Each structure stands twice: as C-alpha cells, then as structure tokens.
PDB file of C-alpha atoms in Angstrom:
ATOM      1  CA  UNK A   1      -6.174 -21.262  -7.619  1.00 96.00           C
ATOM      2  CA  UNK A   2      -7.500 -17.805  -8.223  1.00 98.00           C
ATOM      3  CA  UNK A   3      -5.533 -15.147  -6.382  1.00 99.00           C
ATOM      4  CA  UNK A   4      -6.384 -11.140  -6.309  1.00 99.00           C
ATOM      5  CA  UNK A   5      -4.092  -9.060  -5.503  1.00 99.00           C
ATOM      6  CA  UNK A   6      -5.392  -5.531  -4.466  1.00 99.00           C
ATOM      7  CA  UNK A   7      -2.403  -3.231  -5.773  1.00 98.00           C
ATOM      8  CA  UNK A   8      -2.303   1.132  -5.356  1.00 98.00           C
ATOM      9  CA  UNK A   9      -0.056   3.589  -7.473  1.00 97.00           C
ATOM     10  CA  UNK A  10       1.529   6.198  -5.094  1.00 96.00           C
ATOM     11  CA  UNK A  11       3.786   8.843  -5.357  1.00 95.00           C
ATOM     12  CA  UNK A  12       7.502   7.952  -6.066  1.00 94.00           C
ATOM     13  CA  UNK A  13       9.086   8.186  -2.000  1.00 87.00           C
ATOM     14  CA  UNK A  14      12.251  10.141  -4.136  1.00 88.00           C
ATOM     15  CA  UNK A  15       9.431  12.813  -4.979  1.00 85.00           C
ATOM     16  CA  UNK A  16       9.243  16.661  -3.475  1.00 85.00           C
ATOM     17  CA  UNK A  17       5.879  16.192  -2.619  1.00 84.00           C
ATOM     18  CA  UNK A  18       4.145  19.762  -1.638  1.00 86.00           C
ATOM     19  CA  UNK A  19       0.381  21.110  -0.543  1.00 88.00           C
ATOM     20  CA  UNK A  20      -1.830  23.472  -2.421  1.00 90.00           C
ATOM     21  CA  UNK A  21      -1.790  26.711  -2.009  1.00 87.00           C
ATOM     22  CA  UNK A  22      -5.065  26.659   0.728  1.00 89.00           C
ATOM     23  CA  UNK A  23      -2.913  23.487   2.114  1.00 89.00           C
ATOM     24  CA  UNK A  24      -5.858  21.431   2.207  1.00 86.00           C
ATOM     25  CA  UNK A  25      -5.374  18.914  -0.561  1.00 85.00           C
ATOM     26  CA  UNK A  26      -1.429  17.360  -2.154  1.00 88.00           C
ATOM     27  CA  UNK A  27      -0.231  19.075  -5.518  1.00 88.00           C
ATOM     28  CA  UNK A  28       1.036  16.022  -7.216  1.00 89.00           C
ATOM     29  CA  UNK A  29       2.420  18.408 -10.283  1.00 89.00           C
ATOM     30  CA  UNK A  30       5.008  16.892 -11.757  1.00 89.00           C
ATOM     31  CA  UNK A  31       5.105  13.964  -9.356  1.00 92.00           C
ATOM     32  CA  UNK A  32       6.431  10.320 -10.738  1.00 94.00           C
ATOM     33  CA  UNK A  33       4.091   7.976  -9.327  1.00 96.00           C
ATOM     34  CA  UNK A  34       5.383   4.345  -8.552  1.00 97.00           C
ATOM     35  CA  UNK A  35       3.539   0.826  -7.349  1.00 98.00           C
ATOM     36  CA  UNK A  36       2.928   1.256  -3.722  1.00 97.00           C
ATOM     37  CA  UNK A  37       6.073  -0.654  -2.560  1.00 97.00           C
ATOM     38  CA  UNK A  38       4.168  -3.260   0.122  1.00 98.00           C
ATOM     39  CA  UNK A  39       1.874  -4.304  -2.678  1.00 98.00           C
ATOM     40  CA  UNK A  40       4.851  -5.405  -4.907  1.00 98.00           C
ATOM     41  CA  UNK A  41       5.538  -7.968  -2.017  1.00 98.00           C
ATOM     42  CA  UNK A  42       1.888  -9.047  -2.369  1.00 99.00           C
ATOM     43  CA  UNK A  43       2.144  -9.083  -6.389  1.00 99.00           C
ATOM     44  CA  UNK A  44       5.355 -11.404  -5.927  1.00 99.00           C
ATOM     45  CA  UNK A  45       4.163 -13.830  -3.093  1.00 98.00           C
ATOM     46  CA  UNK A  46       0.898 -13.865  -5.749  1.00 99.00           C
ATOM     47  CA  UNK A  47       3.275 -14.985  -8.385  1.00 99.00           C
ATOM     48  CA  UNK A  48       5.092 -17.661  -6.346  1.00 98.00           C
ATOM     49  CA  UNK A  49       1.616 -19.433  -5.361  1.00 98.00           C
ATOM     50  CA  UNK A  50       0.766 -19.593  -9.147  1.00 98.00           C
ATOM     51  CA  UNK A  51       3.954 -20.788  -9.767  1.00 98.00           C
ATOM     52  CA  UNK A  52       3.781 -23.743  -6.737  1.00 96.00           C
ATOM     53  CA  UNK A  53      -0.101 -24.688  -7.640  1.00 97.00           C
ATOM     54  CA  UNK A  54      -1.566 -23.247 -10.862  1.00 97.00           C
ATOM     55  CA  UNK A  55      -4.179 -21.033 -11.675  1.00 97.00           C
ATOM     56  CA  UNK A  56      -4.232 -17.065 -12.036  1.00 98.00           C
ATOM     57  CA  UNK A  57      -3.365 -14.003 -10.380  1.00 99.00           C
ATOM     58  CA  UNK A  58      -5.396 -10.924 -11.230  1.00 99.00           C
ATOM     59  CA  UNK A  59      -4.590  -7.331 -10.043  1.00 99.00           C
ATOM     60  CA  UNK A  60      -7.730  -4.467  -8.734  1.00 99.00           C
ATOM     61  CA  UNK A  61      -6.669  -1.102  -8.311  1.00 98.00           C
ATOM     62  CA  UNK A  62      -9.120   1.372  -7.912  1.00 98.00           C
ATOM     63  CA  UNK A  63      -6.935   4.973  -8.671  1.00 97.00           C
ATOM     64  CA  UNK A  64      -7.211   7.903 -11.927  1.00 97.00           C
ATOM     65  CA  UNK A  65      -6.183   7.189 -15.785  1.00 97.00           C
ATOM     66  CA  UNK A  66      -2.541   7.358 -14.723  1.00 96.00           C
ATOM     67  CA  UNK A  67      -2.553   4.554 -12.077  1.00 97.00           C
ATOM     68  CA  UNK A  68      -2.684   2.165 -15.684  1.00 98.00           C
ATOM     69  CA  UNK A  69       0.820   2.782 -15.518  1.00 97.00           C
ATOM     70  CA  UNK A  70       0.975   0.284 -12.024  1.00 98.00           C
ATOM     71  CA  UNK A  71      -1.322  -1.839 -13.080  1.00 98.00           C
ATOM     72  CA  UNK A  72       1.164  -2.867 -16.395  1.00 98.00           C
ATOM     73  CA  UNK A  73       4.060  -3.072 -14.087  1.00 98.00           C
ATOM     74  CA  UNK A  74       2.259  -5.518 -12.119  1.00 98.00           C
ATOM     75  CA  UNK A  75       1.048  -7.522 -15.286  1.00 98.00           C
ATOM     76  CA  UNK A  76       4.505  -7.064 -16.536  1.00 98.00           C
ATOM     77  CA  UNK A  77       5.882  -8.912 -13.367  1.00 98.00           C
ATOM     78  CA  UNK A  78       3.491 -11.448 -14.122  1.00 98.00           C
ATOM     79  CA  UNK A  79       0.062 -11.111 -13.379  1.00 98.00           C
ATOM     80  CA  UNK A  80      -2.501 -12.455 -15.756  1.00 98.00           C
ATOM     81  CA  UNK A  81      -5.033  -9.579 -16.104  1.00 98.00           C
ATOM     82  CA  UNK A  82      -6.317  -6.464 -14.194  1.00 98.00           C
ATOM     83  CA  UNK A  83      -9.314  -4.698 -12.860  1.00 98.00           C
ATOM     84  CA  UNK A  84      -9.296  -0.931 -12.855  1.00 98.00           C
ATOM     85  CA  UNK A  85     -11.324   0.773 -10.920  1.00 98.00           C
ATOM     86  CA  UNK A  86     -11.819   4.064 -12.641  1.00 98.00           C
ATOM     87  CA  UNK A  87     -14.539   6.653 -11.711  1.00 97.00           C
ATOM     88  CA  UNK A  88     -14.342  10.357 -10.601  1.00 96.00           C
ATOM     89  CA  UNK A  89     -16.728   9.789  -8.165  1.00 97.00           C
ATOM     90  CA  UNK A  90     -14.628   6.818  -6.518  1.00 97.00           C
ATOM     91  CA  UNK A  91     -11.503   9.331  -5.994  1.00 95.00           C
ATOM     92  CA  UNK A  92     -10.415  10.921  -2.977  1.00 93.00           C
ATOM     93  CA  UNK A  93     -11.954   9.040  -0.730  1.00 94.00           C
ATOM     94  CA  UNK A  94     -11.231   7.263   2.738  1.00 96.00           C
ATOM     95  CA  UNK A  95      -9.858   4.110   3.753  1.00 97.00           C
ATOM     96  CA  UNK A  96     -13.888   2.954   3.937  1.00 97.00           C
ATOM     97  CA  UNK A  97     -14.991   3.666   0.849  1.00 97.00           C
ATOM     98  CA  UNK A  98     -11.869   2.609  -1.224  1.00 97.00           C
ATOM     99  CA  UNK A  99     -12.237  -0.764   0.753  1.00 98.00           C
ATOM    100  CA  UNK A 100     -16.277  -0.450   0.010  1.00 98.00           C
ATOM    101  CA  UNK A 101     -15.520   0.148  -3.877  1.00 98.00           C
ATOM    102  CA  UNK A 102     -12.880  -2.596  -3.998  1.00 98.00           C
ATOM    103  CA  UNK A 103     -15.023  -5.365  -2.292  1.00 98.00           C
ATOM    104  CA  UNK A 104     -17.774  -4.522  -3.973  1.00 98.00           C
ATOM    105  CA  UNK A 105     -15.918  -5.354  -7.494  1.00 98.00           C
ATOM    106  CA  UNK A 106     -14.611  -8.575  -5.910  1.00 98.00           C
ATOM    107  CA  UNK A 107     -17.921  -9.869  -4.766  1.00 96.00           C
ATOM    108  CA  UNK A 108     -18.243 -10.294  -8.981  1.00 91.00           C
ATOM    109  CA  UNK A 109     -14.979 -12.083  -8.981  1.00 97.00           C
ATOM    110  CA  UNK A 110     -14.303 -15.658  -8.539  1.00 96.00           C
ATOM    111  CA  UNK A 111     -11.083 -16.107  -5.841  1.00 98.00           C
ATOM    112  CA  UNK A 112      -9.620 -18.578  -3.026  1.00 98.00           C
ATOM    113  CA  UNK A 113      -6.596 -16.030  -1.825  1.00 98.00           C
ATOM    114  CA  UNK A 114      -6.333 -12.438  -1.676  1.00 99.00           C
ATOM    115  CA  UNK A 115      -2.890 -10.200  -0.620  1.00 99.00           C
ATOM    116  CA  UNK A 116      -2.726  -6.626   0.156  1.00 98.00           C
ATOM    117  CA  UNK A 117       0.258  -4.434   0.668  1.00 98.00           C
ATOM    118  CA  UNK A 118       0.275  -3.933   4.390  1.00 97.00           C
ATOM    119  CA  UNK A 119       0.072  -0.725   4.074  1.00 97.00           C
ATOM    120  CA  UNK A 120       0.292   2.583   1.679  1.00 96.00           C
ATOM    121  CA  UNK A 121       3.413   4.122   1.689  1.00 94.00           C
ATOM    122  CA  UNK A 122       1.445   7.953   0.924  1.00 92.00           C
ATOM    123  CA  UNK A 123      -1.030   7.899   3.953  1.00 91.00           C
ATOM    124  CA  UNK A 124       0.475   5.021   5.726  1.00 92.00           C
ATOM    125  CA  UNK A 125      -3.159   3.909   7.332  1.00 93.00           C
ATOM    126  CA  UNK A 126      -2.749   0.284   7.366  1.00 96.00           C
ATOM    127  CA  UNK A 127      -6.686  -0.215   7.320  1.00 97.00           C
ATOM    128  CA  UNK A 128      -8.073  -0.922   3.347  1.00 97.00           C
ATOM    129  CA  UNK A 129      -6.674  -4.660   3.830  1.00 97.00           C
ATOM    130  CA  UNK A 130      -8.844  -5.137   7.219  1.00 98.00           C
ATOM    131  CA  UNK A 131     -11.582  -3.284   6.701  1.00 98.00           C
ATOM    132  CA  UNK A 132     -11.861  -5.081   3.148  1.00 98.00           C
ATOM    133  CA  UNK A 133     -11.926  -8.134   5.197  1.00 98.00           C
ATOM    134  CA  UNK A 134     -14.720  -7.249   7.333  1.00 98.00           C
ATOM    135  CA  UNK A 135     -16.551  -6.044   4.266  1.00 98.00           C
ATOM    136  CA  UNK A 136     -16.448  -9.459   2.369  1.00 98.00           C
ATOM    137  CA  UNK A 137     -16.389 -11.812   5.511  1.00 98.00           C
ATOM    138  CA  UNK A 138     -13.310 -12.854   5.382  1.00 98.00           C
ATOM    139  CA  UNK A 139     -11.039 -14.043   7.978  1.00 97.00           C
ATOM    140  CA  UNK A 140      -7.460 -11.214   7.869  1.00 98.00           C
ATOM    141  CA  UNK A 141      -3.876 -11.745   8.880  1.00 98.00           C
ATOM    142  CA  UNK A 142      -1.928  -8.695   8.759  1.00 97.00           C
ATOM    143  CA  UNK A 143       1.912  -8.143   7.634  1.00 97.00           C
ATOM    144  CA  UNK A 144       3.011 -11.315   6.866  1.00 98.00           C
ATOM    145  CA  UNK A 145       6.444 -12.556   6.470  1.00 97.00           C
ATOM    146  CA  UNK A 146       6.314 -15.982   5.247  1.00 98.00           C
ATOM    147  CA  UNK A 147       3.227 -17.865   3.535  1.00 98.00           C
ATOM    148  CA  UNK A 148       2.313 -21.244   2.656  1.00 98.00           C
ATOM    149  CA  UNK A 149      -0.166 -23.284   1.537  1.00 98.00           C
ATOM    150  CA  UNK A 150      -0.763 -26.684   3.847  1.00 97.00           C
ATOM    151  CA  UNK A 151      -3.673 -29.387   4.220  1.00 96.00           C
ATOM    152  CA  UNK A 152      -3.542 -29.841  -0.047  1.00 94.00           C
ATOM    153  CA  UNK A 153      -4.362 -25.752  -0.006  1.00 94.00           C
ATOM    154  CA  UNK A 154      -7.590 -25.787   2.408  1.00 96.00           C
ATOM    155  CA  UNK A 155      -5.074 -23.586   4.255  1.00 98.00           C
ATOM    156  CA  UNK A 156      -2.762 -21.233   5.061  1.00 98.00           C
ATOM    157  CA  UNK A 157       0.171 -21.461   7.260  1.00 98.00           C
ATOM    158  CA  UNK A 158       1.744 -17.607   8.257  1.00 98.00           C
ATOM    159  CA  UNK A 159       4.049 -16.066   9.753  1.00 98.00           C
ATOM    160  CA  UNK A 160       4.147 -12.573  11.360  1.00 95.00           C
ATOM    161  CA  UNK A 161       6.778 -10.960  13.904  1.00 92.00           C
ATOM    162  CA  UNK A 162       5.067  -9.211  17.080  1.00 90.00           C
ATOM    163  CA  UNK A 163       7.205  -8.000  19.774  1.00 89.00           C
ATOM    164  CA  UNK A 164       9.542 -10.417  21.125  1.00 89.00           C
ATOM    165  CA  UNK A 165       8.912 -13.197  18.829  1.00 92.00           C
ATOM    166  CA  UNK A 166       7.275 -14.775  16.050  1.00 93.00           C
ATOM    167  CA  UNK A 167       3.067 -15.539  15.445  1.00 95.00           C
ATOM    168  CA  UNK A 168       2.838 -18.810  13.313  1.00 97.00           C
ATOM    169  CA  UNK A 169      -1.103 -19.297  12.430  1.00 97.00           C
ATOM    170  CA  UNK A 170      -3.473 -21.402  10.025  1.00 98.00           C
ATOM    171  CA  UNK A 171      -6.359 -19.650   8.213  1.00 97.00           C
ATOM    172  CA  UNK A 172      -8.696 -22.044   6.194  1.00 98.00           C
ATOM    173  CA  UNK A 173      -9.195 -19.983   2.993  1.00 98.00           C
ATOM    174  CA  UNK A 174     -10.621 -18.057   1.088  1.00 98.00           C
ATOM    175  CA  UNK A 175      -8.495 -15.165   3.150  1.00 98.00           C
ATOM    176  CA  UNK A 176      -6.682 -11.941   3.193  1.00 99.00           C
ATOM    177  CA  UNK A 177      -3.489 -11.605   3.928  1.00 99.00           C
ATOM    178  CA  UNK A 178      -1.531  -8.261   3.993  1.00 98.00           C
ATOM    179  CA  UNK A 179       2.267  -8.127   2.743  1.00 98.00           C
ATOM    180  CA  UNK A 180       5.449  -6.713   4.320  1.00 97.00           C
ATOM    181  CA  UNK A 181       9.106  -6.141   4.033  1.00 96.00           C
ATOM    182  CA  UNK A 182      10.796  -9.847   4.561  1.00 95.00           C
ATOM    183  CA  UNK A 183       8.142 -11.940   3.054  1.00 97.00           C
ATOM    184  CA  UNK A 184       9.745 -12.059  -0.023  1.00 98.00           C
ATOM    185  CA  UNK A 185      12.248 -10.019  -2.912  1.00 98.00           C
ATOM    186  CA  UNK A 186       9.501  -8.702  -5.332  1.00 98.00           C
ATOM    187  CA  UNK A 187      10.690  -9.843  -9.029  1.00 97.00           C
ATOM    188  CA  UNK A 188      11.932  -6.923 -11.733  1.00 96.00           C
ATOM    189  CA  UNK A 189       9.695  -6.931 -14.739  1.00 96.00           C
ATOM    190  CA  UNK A 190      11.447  -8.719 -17.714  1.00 95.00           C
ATOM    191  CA  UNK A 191      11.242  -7.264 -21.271  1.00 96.00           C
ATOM    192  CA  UNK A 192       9.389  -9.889 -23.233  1.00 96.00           C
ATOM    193  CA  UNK A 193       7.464  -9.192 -19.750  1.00 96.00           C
ATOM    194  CA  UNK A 194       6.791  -5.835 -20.549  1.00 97.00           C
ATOM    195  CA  UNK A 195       5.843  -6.789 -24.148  1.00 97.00           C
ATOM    196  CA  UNK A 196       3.291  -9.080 -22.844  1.00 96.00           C
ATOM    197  CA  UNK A 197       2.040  -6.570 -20.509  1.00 97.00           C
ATOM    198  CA  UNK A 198       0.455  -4.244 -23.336  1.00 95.00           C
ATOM    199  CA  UNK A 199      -1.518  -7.177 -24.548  1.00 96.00           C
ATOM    200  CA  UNK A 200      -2.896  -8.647 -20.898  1.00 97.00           C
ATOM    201  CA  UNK A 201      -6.315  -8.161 -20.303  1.00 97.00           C
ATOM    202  CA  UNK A 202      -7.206  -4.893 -18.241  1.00 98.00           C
ATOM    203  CA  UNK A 203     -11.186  -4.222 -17.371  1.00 98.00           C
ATOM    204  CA  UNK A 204     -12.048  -0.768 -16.682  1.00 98.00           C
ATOM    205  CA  UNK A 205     -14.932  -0.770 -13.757  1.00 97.00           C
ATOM    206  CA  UNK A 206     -16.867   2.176 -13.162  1.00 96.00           C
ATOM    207  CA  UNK A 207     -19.354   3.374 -10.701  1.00 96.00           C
ATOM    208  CA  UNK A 208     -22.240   2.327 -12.304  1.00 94.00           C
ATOM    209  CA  UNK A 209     -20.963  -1.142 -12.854  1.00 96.00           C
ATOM    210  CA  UNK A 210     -20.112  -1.612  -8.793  1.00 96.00           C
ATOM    211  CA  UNK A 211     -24.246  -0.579  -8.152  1.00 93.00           C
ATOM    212  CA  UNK A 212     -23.546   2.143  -5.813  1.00 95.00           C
ATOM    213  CA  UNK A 213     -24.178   5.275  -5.330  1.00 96.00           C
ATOM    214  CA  UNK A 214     -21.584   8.492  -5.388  1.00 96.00           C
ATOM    215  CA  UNK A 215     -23.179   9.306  -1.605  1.00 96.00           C
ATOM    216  CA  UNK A 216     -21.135   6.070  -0.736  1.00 96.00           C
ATOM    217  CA  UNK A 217     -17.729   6.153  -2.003  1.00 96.00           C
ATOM    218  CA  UNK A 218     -15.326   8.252  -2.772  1.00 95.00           C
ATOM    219  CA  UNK A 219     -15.099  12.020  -0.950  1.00 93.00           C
ATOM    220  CA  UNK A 220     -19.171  12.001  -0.484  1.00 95.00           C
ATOM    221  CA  UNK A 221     -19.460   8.472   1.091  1.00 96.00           C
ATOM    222  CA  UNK A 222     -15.661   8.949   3.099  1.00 95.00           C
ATOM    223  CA  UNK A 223     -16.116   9.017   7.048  1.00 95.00           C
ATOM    224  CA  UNK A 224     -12.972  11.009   7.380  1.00 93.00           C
ATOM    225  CA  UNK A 225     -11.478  13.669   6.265  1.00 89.00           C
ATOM    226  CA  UNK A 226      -8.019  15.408   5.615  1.00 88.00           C
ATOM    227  CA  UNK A 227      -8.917  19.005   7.093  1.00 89.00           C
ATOM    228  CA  UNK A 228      -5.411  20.301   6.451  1.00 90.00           C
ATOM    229  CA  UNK A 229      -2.028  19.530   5.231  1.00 89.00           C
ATOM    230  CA  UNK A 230       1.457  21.208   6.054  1.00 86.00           C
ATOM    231  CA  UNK A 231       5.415  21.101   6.278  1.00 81.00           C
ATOM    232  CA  UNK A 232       7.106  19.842   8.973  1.00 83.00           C
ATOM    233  CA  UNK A 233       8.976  23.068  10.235  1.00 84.00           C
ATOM    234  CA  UNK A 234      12.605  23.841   9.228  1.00 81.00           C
ATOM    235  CA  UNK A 235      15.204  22.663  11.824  1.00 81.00           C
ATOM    236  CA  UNK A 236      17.350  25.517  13.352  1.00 79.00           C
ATOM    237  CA  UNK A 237      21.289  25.581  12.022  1.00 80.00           C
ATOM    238  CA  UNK A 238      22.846  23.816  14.788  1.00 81.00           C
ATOM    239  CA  UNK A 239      25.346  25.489  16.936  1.00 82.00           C
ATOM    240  CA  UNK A 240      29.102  25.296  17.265  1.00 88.00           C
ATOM    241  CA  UNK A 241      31.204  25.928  19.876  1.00 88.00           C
ATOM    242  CA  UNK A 242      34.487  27.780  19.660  1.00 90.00           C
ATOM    243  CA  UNK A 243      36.891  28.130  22.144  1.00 89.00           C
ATOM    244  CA  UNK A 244      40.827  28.101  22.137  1.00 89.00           C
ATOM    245  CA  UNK A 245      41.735  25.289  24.332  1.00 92.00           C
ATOM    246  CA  UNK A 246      39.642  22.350  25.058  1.00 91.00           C
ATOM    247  CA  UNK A 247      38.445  23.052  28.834  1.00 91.00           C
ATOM    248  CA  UNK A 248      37.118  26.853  27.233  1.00 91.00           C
ATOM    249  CA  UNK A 249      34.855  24.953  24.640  1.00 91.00           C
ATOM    250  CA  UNK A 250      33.696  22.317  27.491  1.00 92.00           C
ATOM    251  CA  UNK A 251      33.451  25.455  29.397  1.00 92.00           C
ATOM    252  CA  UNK A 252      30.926  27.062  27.221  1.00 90.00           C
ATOM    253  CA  UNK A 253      29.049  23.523  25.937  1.00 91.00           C
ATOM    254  CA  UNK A 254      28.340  23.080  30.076  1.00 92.00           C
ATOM    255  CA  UNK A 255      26.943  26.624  30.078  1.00 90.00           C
ATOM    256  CA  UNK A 256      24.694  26.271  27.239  1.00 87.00           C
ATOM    257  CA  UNK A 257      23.675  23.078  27.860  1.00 90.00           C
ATOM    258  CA  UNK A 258      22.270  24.639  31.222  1.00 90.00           C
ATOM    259  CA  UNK A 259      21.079  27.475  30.370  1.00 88.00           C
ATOM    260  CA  UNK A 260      19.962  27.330  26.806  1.00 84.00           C
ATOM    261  CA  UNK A 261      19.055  23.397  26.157  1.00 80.00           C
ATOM    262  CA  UNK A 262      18.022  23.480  29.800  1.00 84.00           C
ATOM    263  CA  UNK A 263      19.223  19.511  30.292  1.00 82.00           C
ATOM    264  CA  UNK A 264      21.848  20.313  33.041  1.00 82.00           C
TER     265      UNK A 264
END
C-alpha cells in the first residue's frame, strides 16, 4: 500500500515568537522549528499501516531549506523517502495555494491512503487537509481518532468524536484522512533510525517541476491575506485586598466588586 503523508515544520510551541517591526509579517530569528505536532500522529498511524499490510510511506512537505530538518525526523521515525517542496515562489502563501502546490505534486505520485495533521499548530486553520481533498477528488474525514483498514483494505473504518458521542464511518479509498490527539502515541526516532535517515531518499520539487505558475501559489496566487500581526495586551497586576479583620476585607472586596468590577 502506498501511503503519503503530508507533514509541515513549525515553530517550536516553547518558542518567544514576536512580529516585525511594521507587525505585518512573524520574525522567526532565532526560532527552533519542530514537526508540526498533529502531523507526527499522521506520520505514526502511516507507520502502523505499513507495518499491518506492506508497502511504503512517503512524506511531502512543501516549506524553506530548513524544513529538511522535519522531513529527516519523519524518515528517521520511519518513513521510506520524502518530497520537498522547495521554491521561493511557493512560500508564504495561503491555505489554497499550499494545498494547490501539494496536490499538484501528488497527482505525479502513485498512492491508496493519505493522512494530514488535523491541523497546524502556527496558524491553526484546519483547511490544507480539506481543501487538498477537494483539489484531488478525494473523499475527507477530518480528526480522526482511530483507523482501520476493513473489506481486505478497499476501506476504511474511522472514528471521530463530535459532541456528545462518537462518528464511526467507512470511506472506500484512495482517501484523506486528517490526524488528532488520541489516534495514536507518535514513535521517538531511534538512532540506527537517525543513521538511516541521512541516507533515505529526499526529492527536491520546485516550481517549475509542479507546471504552475508563481501568479498561482504562494503570496501571488494566496486568496487571503495576513494584514497585520500583534501581542495580545499585558494583563493588569491583580489586586489585593487588605484589611485587619476578616468582615473589613469582605467589606472592601463587596465595594469593589460593585463599584469597580461592576458585577454586584
């Protein structure tokens, strides 16, 4: 069975991430970048259907030079080779036209079963895996917690929570199915992994070699945009009361509950 797994390097969540000066774009100075933690639950339930029914897991990323770095982490948890997808024109794009690049790369590629992260932990939009979907004609099921194959791997059976209970649904493959927290425990790479790693096939894809254009991917081809970044604002030092007895302090917490906090 050929299974892609579409995998994103993001900033580590430990990070003190800040905007540019003109706020309008992140400065990732400095910043230790990480495998977007969702798509190491869709690396690892990639791994587990390889290791139930044959065949090969391969990992696309579409990111800069440095997002290499999450691609061998991925190969060093496993997975048999890579596709980068590595263009300046490709960066900084939208949720379309990183989904546009990505299916455009995998209409080259031979698959029965792909897994996305659910979602990005940096932008947290929850829409390449979908719209990815839509792009290739494929049927989606989103944030999966459990996954197996049934009717000798036509299909497969899924679980998802919604509110107040539990969807269980069949989807004949080839399909998409987007990972989340409970649908597995996401192996740590092994040394001789590692080792390995460095020698695993990794194709480098650029624009050219996806036969578009830069007016359709990337920032030129996104259909939104970030207009401007900035800090949540600082929370004011709380208050304490003081008082010498206890009925003075519930005294004063009464009055500036009601006139202050306004609640009373």
């Amino acid at each position: 069975m050929d299974i892609l797994v579409c995998l994103k390097q993001v900033p580590d969540t430990e990070a003190d991430i800040r905007p540019t000066s003109d706020m309008t774009a992140i400065d990732y100075t400095g910043v230790k970048f990480i495998v977007n933690v969702y798509d190491e639950y869709a690396v690892e339930e990639a791994l587990r259907v390889r290791e139930q029914v044959g065949g090969k897991v391969t990992i696309v990323s579409l990111g800069p030079d440095r997002a290499v770095e999450a691609i061998r982490t991925a190969l060093a948890m496993g997975a048999d080779e890579a596709v980068h997808l590595n263009d300046p024109a490709l960066l900084d794009g939208d949720a379309y036209t990183t989904a546009r690049a990505l299916a455009k790369a995998i209409e080259g590629m031979s698959y029965d079963l792909i897994f996305c992260g659910k979602q990005a932990i940096d932008d947290d939009l929850a829409q390449v895996g979908s719209i990815l979907g839509e792009l290739l004609g494929l049927q989606t099921v989103t944030g999966i917690m459990k996954f197996e194959l049934v009717d000798d791997g036509k299909k497969a059976r899924v679980h998802r929570q919604v509110e107040g209970g539990m969807d269980v649904l069949e989807v004949p493959l080839p399909a998409i199915f987007t990972a989340t927290k409970g649908l597995n425990e996401p192996r740590y790479p092994s040394l001789p992994g590692i080792m390995k790693a460095k020698k695993k096939p990794l194709k480098t894809v650029s624009l050219g070699d996806l036969g578009l254009s830069e007016e359709e991917v990337g920032a030129k081809g996104a259909l939104t945009k970030v207009v401007r970044y900035s800090l949540p604002p600082m929370r004011q030092a709380g208050t304490i009361i003081e008082g010498e007895t206890p009925e003075e302090k519930a005294s004063k917490l009464a009055k500036a509950l009601r006139e202050e906090v306004k609640v009373i």
